[in-house]
Coordinates of C-alpha atoms in Angstrom, one line a residue:
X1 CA 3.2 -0.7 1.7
X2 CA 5.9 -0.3 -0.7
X3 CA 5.1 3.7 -2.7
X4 CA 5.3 3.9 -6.1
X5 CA 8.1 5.7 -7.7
X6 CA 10.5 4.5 -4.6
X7 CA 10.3 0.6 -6.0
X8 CA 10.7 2.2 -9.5
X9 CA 14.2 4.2 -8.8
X10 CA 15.2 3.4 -5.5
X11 CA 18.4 1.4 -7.2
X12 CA 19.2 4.6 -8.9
X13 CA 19.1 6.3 -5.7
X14 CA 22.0 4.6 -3.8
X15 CA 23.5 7.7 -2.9
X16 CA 20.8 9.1 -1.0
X17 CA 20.7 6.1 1.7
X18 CA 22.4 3.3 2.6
X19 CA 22.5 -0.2 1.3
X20 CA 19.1 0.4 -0.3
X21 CA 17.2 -2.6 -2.0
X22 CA 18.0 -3.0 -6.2
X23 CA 14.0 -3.8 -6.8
X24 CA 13.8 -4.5 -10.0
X25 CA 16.2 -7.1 -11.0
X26 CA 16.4 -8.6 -14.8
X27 CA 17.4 -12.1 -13.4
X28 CA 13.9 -13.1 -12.0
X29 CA 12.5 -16.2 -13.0
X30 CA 10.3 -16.5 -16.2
X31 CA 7.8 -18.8 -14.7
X32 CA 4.4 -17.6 -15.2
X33 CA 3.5 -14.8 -12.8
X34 CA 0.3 -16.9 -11.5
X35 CA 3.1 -19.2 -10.5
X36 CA 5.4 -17.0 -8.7
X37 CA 2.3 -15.3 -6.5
X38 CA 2.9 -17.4 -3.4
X39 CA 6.5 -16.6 -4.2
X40 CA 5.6 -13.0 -4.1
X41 CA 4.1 -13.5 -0.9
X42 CA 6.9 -15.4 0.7
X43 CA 9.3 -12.4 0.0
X44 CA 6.9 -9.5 1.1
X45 CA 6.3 -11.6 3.9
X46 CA 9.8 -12.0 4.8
X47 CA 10.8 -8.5 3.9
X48 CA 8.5 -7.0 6.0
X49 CA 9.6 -8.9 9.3
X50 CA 13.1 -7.6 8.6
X51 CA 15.2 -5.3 6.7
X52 CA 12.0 -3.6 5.6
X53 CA 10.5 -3.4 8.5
X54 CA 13.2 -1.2 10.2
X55 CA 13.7 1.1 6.7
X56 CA 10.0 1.6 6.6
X57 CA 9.2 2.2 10.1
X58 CA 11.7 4.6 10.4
X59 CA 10.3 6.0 7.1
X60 CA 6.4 5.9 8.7
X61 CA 7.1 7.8 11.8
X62 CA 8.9 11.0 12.6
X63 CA 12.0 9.5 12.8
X64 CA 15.5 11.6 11.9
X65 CA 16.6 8.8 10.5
X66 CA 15.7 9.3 7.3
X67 CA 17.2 10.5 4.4
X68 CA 16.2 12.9 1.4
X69 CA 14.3 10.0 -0.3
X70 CA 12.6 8.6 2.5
X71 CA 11.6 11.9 4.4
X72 CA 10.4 12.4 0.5
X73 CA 8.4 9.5 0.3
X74 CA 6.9 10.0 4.1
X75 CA 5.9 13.4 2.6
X76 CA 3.8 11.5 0.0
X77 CA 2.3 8.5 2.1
X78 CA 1.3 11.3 4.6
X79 CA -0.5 13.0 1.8
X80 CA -2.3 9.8 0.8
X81 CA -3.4 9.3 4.1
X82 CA -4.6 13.0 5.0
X83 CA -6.7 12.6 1.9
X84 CA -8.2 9.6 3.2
X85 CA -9.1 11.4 6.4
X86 CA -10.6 13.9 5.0
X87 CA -13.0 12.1 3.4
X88 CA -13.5 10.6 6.8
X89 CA -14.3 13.3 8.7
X90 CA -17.1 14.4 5.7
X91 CA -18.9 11.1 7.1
X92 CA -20.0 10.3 11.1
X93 CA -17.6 7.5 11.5
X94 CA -18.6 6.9 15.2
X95 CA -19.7 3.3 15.4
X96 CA -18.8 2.6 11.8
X97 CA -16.5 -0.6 11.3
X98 CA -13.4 -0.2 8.8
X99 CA -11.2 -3.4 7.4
X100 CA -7.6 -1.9 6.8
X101 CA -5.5 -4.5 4.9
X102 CA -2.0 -4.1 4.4
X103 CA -2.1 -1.9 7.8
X104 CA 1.4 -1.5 7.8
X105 CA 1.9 0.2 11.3
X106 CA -1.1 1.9 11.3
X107 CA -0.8 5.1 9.9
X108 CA -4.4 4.9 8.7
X109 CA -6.2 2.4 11.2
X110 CA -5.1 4.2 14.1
X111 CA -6.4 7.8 13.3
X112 CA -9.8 5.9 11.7
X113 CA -10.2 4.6 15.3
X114 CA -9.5 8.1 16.9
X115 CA -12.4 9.3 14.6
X116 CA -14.6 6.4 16.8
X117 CA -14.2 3.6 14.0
X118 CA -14.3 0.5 15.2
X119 CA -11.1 -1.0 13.1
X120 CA -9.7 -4.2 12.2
X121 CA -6.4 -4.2 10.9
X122 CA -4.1 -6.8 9.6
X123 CA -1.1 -7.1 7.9
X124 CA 1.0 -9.5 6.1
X125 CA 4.1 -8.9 8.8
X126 CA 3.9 -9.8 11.9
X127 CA 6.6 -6.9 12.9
X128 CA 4.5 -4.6 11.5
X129 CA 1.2 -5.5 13.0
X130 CA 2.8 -6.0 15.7
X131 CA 4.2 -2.0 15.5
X132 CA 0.8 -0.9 15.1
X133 CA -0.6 -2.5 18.4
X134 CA 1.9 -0.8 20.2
X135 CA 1.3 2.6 18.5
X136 CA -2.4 2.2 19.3
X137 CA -1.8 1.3 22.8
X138 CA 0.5 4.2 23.3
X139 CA -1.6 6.2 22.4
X140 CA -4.9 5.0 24.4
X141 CA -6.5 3.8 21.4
X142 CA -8.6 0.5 22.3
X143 CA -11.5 0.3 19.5
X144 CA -8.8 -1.6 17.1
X145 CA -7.7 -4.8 16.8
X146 CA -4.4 -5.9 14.7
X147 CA -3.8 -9.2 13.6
X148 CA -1.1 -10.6 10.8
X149 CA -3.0 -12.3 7.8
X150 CA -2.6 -11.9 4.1
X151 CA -5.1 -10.1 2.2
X152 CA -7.1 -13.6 1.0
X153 CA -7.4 -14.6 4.3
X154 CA -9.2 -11.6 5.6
X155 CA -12.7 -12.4 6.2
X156 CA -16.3 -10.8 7.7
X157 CA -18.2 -7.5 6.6
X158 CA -17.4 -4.0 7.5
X159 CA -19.2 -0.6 6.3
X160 CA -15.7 0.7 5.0
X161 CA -12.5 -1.8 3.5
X162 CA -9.5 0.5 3.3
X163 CA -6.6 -1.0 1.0
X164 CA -3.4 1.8 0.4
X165 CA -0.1 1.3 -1.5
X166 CA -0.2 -2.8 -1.1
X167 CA -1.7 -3.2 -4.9
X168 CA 2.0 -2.7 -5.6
X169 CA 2.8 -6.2 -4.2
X170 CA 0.0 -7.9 -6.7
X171 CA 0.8 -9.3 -10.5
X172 CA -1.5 -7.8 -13.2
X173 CA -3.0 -11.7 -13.0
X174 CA -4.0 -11.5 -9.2
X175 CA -5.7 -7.5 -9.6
X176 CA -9.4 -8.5 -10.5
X177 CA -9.3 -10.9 -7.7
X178 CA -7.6 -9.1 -4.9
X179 CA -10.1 -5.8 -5.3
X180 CA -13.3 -8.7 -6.2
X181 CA -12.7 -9.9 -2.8
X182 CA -12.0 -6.1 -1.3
X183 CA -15.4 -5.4 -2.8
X184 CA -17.0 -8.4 -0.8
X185 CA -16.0 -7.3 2.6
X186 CA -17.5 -3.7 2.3
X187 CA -20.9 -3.5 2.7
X188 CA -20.6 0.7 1.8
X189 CA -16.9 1.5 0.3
X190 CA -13.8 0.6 -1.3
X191 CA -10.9 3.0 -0.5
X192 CA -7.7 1.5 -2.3
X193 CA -4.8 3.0 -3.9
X194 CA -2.6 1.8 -6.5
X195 CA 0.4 2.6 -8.8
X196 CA -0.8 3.7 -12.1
X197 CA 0.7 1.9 -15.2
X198 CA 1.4 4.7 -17.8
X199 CA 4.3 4.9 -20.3
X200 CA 6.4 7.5 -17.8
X201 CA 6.3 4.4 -14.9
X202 CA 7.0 2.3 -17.7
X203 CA 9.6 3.4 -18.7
X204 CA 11.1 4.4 -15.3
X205 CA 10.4 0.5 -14.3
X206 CA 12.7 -0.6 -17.3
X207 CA 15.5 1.8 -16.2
X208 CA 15.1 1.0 -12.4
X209 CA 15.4 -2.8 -13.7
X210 CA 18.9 -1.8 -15.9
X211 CA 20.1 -1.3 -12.5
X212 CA 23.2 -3.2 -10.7
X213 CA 23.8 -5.6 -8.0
X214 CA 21.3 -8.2 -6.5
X215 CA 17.9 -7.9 -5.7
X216 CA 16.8 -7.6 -2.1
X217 CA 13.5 -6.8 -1.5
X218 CA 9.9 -7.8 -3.4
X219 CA 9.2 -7.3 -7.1
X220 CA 7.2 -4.0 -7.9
X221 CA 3.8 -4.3 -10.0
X222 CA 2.0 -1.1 -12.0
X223 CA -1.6 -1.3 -12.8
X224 CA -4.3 0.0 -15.9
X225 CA -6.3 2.6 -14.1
X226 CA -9.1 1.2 -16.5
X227 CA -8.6 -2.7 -15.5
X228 CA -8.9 -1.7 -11.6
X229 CA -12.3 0.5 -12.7
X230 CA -13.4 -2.7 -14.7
X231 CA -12.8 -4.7 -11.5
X232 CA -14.7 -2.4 -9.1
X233 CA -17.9 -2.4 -11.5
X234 CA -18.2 -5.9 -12.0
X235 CA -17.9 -6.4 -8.2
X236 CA -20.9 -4.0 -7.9
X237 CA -18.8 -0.7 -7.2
X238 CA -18.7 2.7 -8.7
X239 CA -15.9 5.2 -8.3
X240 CA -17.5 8.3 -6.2
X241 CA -14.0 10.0 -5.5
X242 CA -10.3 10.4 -6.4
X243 CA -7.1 11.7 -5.6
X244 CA -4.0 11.8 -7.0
X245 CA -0.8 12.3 -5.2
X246 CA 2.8 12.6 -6.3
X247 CA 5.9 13.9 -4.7
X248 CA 9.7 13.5 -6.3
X249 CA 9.7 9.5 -5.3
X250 CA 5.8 8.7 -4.6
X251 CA 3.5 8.7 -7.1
X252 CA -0.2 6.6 -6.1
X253 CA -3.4 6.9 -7.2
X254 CA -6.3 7.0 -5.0
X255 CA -10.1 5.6 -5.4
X256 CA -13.4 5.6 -3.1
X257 CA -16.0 3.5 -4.7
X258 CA -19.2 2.8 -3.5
X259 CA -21.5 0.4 -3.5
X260 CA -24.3 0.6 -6.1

């Protein structure tokens, strides 16, 4: 959902759009994060069916309503997902069933189903799973479904589980279990992205968080490249491919692993 960098700096970035979210905000609770995950999910939840859901469909189309940051940022996601694709098309994806959670409004699920996937997509907001029904059928796509679940609710088996920019969403605590049950629905591949937790982010997290005014949107979550490896192998995965991509405000890193 949410890219990288954007979660990171978007408070220091006020000038570049309007009223923009302050993500990072000192004054969060101190609970323990296991705690606050259904909180978590309450506010992506909630944030996707409204404010966010017109900033980032805007952002996820080819709107002109978009500013320096966010045509940025589209620039990035787009990136991501052309990657993704490309791998695709190296495969015969006729016939072959994909899981996309976190489908946002389909940026990935609907051009998988083009490729003659058969794709199930859900996503947390019901806006935006909603969106991405009626981008399909605008566009005479009928071999994907879109429902609105949360990631733990999803269930069944498919060849290929896609998972891009919603590990941002996820506390450290909750990693090893969200890509554990990713791994369980893929009978073949994992393709999942995530921001990386180095000292840079770090750092740029603490000075996003040093940031005025209230927060308005859903707390932002950097990950060890070596913990979400460490995940993927003990759930019977091996990394086969990855990407990088980073623009000015979108920074994610990009994994296919295979079962072995």
């Amino acid at each position: 959902m949410l890219p990288t960098l954007l979660l990171l700096l978007l408070p220091l970035c006020a000038s570049f759009s309007p009223p923009s979210p302050s993500l990072l905000s000192p004054g969060r609770s101190s609970a323990p994060r296991t705690a606050l995950f259904g909180d978590d999910k309450t506010e992506v939840r909630e944030y996707f069916n409204t404010e966010g859901f017109s900033r980032w469909n805007k952002i996820y189309s080819e709107s002109d309503e978009v500013n320096k940051v966010q045509l940025d940022i589209r620039t990035g996601h787009d990136q991501t997902i052309q990657k993704i694709l490309t791998w695709a098309k190296g495969d015969d994806m006729a016939g072959k069933t994909v899981c996309d959670c976190g489908c946002g409004v389909g940026s990935l699920a609907i051009p998988l189903a083009q490729m003659g996937a058969k794709v199930s997509a859900s996503d947390i907001s019901d806006a935006m799973s909603g969106e991405a029904a009626r981008r399909a059928k605008e566009l005479g796509v009928e071999n994907a479904d879109f429902y609105t679940s949360d990631l733990e609710s999803v269930s069944g088996k498919y060849d290929t589980v896609t998972c891009v920019d919603v590990a941002i969403h996820y506390p450290t605590e909750q990693m090893a279990g969200m890509i554990g049950h990713l791994c369980g629905l893929a009978e073949d591949r994992l393709i999942f992205s995530f921001a990386p937790k180095t000292w840079y982010f770090v750092l740029l997290k603490k000075i996003g968080e040093l940031a005025p005014g209230p927060s308005k949107t859903t707390r932002a979550y950097l990950h060890e490249e070596g913990a979400v490896r460490e995940a993927m192998e003990k759930a019977g995965f091996r990394v086969a491919r990855e990407e990088f991509t980073g623009t000015s405000f979108y920074f994610s890193k990009l994994i296919e692993a295979k079962r072995v």
